[in-house]
PDB file of C-alpha atoms in Angstrom:
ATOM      1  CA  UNK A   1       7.512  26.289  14.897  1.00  0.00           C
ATOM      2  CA  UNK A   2       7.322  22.546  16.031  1.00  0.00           C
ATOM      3  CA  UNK A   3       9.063  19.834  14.362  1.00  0.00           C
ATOM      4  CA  UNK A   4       6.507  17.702  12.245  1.00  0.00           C
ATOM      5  CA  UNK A   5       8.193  14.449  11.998  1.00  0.00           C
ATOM      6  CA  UNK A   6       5.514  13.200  14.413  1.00  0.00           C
ATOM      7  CA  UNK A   7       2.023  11.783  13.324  1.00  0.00           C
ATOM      8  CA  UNK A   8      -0.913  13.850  13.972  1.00  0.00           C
ATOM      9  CA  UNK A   9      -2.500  13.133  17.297  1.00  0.00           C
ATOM     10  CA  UNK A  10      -5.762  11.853  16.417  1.00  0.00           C
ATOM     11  CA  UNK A  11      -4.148   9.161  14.151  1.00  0.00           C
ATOM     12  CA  UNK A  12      -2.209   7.921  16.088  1.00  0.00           C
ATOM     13  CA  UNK A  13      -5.242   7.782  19.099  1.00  0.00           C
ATOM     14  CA  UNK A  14      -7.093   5.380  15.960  1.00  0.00           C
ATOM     15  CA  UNK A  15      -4.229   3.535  15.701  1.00  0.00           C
ATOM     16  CA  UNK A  16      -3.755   2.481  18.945  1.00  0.00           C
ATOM     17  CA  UNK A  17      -7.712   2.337  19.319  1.00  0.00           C
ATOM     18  CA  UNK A  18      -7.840  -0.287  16.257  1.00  0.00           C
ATOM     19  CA  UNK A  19      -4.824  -1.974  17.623  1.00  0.00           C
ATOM     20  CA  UNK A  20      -6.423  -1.994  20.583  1.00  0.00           C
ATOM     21  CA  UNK A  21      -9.492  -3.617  19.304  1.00  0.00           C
ATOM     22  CA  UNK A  22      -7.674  -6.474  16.949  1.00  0.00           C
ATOM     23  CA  UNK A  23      -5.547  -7.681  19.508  1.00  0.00           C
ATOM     24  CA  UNK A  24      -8.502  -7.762  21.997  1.00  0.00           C
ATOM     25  CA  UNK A  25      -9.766 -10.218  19.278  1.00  0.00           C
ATOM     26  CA  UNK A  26      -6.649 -11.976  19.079  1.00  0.00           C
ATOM     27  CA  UNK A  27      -6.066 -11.656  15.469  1.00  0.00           C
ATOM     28  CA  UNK A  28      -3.122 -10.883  13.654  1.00  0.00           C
ATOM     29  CA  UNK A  29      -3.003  -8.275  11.011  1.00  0.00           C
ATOM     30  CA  UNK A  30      -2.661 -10.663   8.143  1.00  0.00           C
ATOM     31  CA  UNK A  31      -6.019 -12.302   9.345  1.00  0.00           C
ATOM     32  CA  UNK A  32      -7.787  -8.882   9.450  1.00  0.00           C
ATOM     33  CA  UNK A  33      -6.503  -8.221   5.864  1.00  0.00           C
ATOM     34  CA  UNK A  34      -8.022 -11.967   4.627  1.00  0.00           C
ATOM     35  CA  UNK A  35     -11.425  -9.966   6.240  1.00  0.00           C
ATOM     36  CA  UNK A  36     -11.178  -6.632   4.739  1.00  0.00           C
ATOM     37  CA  UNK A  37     -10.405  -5.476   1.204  1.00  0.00           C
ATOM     38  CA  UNK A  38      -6.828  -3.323   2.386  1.00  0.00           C
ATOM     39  CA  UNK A  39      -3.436  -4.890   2.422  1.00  0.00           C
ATOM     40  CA  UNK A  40      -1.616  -6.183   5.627  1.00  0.00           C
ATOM     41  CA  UNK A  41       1.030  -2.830   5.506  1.00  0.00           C
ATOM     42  CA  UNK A  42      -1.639  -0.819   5.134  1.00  0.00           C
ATOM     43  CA  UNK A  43      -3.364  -1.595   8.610  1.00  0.00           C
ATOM     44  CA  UNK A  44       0.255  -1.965   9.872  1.00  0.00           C
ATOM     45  CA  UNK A  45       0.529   2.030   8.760  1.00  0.00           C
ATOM     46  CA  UNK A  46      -2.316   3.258   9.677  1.00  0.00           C
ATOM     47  CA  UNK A  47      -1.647   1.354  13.397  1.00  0.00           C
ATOM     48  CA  UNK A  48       1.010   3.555  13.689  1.00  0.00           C
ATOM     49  CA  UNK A  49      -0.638   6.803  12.935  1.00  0.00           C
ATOM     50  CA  UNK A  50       1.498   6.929   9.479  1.00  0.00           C
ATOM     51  CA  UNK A  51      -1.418   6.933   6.864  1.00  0.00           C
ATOM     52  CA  UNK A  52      -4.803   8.716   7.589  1.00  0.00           C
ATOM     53  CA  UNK A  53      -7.657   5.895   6.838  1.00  0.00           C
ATOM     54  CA  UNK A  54     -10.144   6.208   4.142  1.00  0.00           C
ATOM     55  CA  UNK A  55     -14.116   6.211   5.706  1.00  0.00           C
ATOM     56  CA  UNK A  56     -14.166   2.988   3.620  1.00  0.00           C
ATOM     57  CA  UNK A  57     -11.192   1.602   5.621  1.00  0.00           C
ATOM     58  CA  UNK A  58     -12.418   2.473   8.672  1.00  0.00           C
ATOM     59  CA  UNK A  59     -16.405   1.089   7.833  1.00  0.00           C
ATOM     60  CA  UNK A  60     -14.349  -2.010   7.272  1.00  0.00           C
ATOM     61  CA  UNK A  61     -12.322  -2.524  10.055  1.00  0.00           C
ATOM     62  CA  UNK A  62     -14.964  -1.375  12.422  1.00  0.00           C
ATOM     63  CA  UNK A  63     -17.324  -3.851  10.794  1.00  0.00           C
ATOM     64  CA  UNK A  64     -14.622  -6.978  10.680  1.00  0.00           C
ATOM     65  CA  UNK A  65     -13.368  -5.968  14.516  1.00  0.00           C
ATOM     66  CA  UNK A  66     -17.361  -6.100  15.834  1.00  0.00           C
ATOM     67  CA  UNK A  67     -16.806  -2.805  17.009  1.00  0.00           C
ATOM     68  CA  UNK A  68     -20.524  -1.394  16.694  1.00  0.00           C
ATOM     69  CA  UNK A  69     -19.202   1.723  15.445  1.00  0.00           C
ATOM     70  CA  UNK A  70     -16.773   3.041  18.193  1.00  0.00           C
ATOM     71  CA  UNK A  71     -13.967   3.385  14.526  1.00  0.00           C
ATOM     72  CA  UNK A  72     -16.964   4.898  12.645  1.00  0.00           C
ATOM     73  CA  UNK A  73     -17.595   8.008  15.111  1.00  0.00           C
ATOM     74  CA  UNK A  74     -13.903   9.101  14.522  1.00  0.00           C
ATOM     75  CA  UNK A  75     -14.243   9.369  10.732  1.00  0.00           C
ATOM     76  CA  UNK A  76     -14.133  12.821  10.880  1.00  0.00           C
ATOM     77  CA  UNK A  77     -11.703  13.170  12.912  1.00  0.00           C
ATOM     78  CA  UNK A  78      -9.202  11.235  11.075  1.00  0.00           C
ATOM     79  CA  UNK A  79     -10.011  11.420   7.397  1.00  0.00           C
ATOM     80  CA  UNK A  80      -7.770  11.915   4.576  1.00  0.00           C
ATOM     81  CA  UNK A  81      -7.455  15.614   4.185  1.00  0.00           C
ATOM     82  CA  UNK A  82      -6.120  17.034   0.313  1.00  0.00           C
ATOM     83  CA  UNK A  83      -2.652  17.632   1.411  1.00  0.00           C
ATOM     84  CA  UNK A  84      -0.839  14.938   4.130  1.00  0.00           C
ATOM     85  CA  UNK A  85      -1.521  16.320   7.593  1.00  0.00           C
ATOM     86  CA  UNK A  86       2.258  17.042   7.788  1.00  0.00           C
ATOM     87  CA  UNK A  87       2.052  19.168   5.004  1.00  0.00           C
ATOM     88  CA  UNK A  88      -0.849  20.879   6.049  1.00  0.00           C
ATOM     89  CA  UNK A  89       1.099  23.519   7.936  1.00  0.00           C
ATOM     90  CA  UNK A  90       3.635  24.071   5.006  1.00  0.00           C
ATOM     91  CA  UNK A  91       0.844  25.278   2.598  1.00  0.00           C
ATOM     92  CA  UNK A  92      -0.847  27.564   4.911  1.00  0.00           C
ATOM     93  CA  UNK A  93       2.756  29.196   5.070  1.00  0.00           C
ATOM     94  CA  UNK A  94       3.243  29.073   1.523  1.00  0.00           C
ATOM     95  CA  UNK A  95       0.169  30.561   0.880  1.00  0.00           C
ATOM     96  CA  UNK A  96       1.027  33.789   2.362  1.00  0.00           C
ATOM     97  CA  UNK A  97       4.737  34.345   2.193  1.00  0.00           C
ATOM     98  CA  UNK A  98       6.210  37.420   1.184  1.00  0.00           C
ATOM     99  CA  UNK A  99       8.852  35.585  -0.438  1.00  0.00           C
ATOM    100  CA  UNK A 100       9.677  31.787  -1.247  1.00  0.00           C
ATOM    101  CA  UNK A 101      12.899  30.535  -2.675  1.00  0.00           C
ATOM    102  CA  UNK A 102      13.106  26.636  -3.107  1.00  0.00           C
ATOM    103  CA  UNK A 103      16.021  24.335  -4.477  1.00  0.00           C
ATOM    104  CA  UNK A 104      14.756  20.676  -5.939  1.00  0.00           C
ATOM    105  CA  UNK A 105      16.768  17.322  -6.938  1.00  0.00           C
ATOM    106  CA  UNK A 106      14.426  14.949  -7.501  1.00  0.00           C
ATOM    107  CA  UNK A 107      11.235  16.590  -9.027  1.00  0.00           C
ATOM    108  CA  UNK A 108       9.851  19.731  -9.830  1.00  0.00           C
ATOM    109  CA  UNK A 109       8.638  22.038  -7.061  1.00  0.00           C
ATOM    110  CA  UNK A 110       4.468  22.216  -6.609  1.00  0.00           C
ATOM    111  CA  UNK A 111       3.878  25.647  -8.166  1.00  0.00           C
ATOM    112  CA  UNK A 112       5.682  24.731 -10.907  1.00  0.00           C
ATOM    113  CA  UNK A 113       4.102  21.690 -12.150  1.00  0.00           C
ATOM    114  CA  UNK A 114       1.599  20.658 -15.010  1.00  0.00           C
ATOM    115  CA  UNK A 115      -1.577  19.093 -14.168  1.00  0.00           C
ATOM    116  CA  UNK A 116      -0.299  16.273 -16.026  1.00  0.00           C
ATOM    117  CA  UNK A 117       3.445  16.130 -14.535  1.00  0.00           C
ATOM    118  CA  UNK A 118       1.428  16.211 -11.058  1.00  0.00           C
ATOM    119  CA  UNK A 119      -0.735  13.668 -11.793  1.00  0.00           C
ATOM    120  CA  UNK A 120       2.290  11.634 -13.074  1.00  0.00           C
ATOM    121  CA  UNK A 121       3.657  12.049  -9.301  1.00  0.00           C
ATOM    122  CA  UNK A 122       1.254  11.204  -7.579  1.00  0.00           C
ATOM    123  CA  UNK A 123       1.232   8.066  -9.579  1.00  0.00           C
ATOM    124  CA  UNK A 124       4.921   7.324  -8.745  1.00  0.00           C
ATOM    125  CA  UNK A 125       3.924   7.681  -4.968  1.00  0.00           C
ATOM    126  CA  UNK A 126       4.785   4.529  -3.197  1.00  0.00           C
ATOM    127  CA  UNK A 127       2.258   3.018  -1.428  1.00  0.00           C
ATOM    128  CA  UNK A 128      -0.018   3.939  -4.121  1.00  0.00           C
ATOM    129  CA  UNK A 129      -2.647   5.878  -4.179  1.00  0.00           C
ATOM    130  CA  UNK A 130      -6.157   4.814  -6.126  1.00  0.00           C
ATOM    131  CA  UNK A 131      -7.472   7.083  -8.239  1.00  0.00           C
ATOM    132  CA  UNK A 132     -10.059   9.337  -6.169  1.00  0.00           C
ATOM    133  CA  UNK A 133      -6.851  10.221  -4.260  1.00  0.00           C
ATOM    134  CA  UNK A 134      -4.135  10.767  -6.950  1.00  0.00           C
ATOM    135  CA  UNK A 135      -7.388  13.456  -8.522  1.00  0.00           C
ATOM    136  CA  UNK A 136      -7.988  15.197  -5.049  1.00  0.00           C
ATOM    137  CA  UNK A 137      -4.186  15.627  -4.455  1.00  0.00           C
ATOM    138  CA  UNK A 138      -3.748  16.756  -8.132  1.00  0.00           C
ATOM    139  CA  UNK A 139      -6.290  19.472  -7.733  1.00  0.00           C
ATOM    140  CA  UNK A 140      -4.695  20.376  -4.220  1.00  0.00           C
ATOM    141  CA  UNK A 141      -1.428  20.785  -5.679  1.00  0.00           C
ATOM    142  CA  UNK A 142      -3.250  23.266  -8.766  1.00  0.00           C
ATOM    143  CA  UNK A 143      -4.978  25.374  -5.988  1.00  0.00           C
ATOM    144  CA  UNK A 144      -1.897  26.200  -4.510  1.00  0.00           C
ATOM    145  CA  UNK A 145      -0.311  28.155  -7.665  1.00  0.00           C
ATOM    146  CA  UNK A 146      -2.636  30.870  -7.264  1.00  0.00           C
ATOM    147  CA  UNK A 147       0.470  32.043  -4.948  1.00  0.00           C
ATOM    148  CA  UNK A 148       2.227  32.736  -9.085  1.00  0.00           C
ATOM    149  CA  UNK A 149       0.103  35.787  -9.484  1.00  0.00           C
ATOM    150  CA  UNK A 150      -1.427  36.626  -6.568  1.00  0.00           C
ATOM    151  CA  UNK A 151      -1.126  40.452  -5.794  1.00  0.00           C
ATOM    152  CA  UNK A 152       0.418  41.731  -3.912  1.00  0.00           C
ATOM    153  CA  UNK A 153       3.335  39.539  -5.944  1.00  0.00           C
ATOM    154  CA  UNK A 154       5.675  36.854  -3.995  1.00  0.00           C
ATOM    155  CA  UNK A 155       8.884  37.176  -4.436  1.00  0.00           C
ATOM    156  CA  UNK A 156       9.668  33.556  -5.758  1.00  0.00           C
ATOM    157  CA  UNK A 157      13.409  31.859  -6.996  1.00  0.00           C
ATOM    158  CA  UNK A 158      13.427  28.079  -7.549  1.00  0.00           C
ATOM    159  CA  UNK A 159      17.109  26.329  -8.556  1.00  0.00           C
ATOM    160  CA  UNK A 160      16.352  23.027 -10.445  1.00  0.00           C
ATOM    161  CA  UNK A 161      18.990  19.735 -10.834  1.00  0.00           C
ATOM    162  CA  UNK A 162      19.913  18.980 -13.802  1.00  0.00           C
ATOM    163  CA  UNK A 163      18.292  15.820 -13.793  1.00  0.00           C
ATOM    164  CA  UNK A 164      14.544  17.243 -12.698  1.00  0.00           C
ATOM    165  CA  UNK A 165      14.220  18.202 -16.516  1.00  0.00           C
ATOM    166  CA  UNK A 166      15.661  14.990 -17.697  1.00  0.00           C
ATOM    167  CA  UNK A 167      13.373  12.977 -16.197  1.00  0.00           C
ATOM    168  CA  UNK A 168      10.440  12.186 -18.188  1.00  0.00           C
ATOM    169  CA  UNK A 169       7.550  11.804 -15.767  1.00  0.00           C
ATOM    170  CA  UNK A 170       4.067  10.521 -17.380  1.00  0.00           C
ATOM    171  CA  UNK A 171       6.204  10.473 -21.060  1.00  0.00           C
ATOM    172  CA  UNK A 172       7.601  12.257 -24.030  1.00  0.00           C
ATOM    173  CA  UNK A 173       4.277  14.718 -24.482  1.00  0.00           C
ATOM    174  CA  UNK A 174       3.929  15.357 -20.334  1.00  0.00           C
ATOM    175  CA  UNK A 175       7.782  16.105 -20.327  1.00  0.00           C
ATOM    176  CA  UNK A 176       7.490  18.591 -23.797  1.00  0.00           C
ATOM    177  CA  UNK A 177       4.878  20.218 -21.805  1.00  0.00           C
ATOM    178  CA  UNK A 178       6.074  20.772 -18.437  1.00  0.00           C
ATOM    179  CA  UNK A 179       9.293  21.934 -20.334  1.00  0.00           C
ATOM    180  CA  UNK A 180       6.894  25.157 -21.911  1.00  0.00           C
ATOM    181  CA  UNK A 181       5.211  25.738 -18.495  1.00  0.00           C
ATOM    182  CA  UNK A 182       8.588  26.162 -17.410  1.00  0.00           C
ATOM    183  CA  UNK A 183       9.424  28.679 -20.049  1.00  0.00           C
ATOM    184  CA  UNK A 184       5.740  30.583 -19.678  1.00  0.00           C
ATOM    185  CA  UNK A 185       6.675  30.708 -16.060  1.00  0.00           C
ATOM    186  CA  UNK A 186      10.188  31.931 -16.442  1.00  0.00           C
ATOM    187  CA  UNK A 187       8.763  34.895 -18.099  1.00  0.00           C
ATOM    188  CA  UNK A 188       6.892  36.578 -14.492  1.00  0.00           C
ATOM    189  CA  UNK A 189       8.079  39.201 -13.502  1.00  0.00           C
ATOM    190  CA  UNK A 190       8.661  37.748 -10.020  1.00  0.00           C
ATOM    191  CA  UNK A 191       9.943  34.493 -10.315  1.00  0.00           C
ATOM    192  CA  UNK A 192      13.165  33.468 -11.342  1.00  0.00           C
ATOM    193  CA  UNK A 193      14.145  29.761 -12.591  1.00  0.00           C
ATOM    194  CA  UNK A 194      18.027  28.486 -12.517  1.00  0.00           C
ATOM    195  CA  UNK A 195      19.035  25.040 -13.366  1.00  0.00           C
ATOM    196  CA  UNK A 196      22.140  23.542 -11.277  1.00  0.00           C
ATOM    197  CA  UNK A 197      24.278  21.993 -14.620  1.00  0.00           C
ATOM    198  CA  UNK A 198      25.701  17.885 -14.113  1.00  0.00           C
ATOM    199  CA  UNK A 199      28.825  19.768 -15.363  1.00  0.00           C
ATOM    200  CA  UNK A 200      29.576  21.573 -11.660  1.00  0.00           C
ATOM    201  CA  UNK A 201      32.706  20.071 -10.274  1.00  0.00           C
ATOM    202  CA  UNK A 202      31.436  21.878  -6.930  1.00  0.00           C
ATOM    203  CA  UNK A 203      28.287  22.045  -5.516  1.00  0.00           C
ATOM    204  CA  UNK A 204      26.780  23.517  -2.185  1.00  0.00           C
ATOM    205  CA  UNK A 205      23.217  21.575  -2.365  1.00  0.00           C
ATOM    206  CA  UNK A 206      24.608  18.312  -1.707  1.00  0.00           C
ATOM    207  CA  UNK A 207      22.636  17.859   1.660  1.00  0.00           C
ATOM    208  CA  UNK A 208      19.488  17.832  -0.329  1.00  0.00           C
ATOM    209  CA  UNK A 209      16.353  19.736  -1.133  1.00  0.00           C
ATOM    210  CA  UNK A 210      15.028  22.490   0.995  1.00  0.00           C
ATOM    211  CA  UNK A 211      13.041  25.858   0.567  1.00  0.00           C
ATOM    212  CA  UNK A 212      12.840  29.279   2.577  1.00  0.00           C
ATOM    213  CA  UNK A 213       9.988  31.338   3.531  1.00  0.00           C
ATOM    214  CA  UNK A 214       9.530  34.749   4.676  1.00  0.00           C
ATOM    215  CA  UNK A 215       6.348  35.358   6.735  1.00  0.00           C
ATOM    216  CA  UNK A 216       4.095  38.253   6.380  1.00  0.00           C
ATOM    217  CA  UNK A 217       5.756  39.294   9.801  1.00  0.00           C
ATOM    218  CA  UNK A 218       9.458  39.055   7.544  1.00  0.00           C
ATOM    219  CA  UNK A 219      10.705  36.373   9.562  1.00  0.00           C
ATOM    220  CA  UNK A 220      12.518  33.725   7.684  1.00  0.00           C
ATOM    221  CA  UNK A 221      11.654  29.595   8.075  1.00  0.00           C
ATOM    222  CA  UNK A 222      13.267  27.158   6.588  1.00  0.00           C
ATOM    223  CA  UNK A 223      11.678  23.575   5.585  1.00  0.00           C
ATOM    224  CA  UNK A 224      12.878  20.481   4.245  1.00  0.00           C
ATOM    225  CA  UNK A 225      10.857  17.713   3.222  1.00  0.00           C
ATOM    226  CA  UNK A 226      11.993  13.730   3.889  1.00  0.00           C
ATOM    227  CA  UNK A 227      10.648  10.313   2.933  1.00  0.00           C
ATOM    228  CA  UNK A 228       7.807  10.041   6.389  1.00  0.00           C
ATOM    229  CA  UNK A 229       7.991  13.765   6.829  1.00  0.00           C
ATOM    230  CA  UNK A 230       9.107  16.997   7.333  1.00  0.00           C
ATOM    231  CA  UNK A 231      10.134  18.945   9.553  1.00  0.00           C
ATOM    232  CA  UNK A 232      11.107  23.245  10.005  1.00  0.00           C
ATOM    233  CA  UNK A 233      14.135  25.162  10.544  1.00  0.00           C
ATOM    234  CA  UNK A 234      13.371  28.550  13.078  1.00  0.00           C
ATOM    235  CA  UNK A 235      16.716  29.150  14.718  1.00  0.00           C
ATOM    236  CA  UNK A 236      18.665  32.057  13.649  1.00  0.00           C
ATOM    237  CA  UNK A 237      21.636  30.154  13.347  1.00  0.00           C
ATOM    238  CA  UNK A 238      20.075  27.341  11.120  1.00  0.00           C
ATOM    239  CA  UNK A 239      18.678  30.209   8.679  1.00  0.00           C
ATOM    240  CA  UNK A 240      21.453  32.053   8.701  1.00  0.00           C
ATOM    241  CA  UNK A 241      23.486  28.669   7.082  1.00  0.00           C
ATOM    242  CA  UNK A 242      20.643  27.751   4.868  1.00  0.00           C
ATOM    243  CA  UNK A 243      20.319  31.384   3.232  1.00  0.00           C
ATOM    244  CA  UNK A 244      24.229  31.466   2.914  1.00  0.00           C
ATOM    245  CA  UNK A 245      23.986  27.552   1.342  1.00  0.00           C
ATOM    246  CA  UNK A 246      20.877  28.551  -0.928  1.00  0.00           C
ATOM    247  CA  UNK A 247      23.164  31.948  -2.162  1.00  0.00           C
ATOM    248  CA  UNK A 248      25.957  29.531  -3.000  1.00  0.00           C
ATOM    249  CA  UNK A 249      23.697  27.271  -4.939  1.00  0.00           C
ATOM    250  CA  UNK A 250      22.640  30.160  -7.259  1.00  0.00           C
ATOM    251  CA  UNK A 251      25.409  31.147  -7.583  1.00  0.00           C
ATOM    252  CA  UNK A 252      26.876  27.684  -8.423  1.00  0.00           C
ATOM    253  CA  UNK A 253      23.924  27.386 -10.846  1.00  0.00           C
ATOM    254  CA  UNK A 254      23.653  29.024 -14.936  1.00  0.00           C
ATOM    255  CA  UNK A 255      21.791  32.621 -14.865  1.00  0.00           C
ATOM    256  CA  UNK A 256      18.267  33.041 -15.726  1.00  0.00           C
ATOM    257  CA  UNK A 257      19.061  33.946 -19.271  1.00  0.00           C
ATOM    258  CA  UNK A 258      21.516  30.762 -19.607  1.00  0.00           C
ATOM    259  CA  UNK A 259      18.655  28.393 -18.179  1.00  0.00           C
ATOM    260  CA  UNK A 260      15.788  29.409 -20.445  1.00  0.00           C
ATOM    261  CA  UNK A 261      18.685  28.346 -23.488  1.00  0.00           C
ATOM    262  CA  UNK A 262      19.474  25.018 -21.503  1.00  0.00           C
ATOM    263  CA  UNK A 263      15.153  24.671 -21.914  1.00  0.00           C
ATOM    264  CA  UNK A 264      14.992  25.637 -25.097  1.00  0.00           C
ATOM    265  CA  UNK A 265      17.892  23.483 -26.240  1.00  0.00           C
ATOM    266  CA  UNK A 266      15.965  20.385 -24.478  1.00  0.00           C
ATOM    267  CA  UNK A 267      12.778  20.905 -26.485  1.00  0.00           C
ATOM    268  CA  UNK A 268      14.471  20.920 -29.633  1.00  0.00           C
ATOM    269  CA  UNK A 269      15.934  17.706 -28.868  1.00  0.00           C
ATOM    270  CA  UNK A 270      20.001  19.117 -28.434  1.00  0.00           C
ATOM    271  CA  UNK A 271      22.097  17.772 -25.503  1.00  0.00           C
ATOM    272  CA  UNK A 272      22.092  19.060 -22.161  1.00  0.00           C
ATOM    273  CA  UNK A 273      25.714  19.293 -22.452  1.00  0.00           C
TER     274      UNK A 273
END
């Protein structure tokens, strides 16, 4: 499984392309912004491969660059997709594991959201994203829970931080209601939810986030996500320390019985003591 922590290759061939074509011109990327309705670190991103460009980005740029369509004619090659491109990979594996077990810290895992908690997300996402986008990523994001009840049934465990259900993405009535979802979803028969209490005075999660698969072939991966990217985890060794790390933090964490109170408690307004 490669590492993903590089841009796809076709963005990064329009980057340099465009790049190619500005600096031919001999302007800067401030003075193609004054041309173009996109912002100066947008062009800088999407120069380097990091951000797929919109068609209407690229119709621009081709257009303020006089470059008779040679941008245009990669459109398809390079336009936003629903998930990033190096997600893409991540949801095709998702989509068929036997198994998925997932510890979060800062938000809730995918499968578990609201569309209205996701929505609030995508929102938060920094540079933003208009409104077209935050809609197509929202209804990405819904597709992939079919995995909840799909048959035959994925074996699925997700630890939470304390502080995921604190946090009141998109407000009071978004929070109340990804707070139920949680407690519907609690109830399948083949998913169990843990929350990871403030109250620990040990903890085996502190390197972050992370999630393991098992493949339809019962091989385990590992994946962890980071602020440009993510990357995955194949090597016996690494699994074998992430599964014993991931064991420790349910362990660490309340029981499934304990975290459905610690919900419950939350929605009727009690501490979180």
């Amino acid at each position: 499984m490669p590492h993903n922590d590089e841009p796809p290759v076709t963005l990064r061939i329009f980057g340099k392309q465009s790049r190619f074509l500005r600096e031919q011109r001999e302007m800067t990327r401030r003075e193609l912004a004054d041309l173009i309705p996109y912002s100066e670190s947008l062009i800088a991103m999407v120069e380097r491969g990091e951000r797929p460009p919109k068609p209407g980005y690229v119709d621009a740029v081709d257009a303020a660059l006089g470059a008779n369509g040679v941008l245009r004619v990669l459109i398809p090659d390079v336009a936003e997709k629903h998930h990033p491109a190096w997600a893409e990979e991540y949801v095709n594996l998702q989509a068929e594991a036997l198994a998925l077990h997932v510890y979060s810290t800062h938000f809730l895992h995918g499968l578990l959201q609201t569309e209205d908690y996701a929505r609030a997300v995508f929102r938060s996402v920094r540079p933003s994203m208009d409104d077209e986008e935050i809609e197509r990523s929202v209804q990405a994001r819904l597709a992939t829970q079919s995995l909840l009840t799909r048959k035959p049934a994925c074996r699925m465990t997700f630890v939470l931080e304390e502080p995921v259900l604190l946090r009141k993405m998109g407000g009071r009535a978004v929070w109340e209601g990804q707070l139920k979802q949680l407690l519907k979803l609690s109830e399948l028969h083949n998913l169990q939810l843990q929350i990871m209490p403030l109250s620990r005075e040990t903890h085996a999660g502190l390197d972050g986030p992370m999630a393991l698969l098992e493949t339809p072939d019962y091989h385990t991966v590992g994946y962890v996500e980071g602020q440009q990217g993510s990357y995955f985890l194949t090597e016996q060794h690494d699994i074998s320390e992430m599964s014993h790390r991931y064991g420790t933090i349910r362990a660490q964490a309340l029981d499934a019985e304990a975290s459905r109170a610690f919900i419950q408690r939350l929605l009727a307004g009690e501490s979180s003591a």
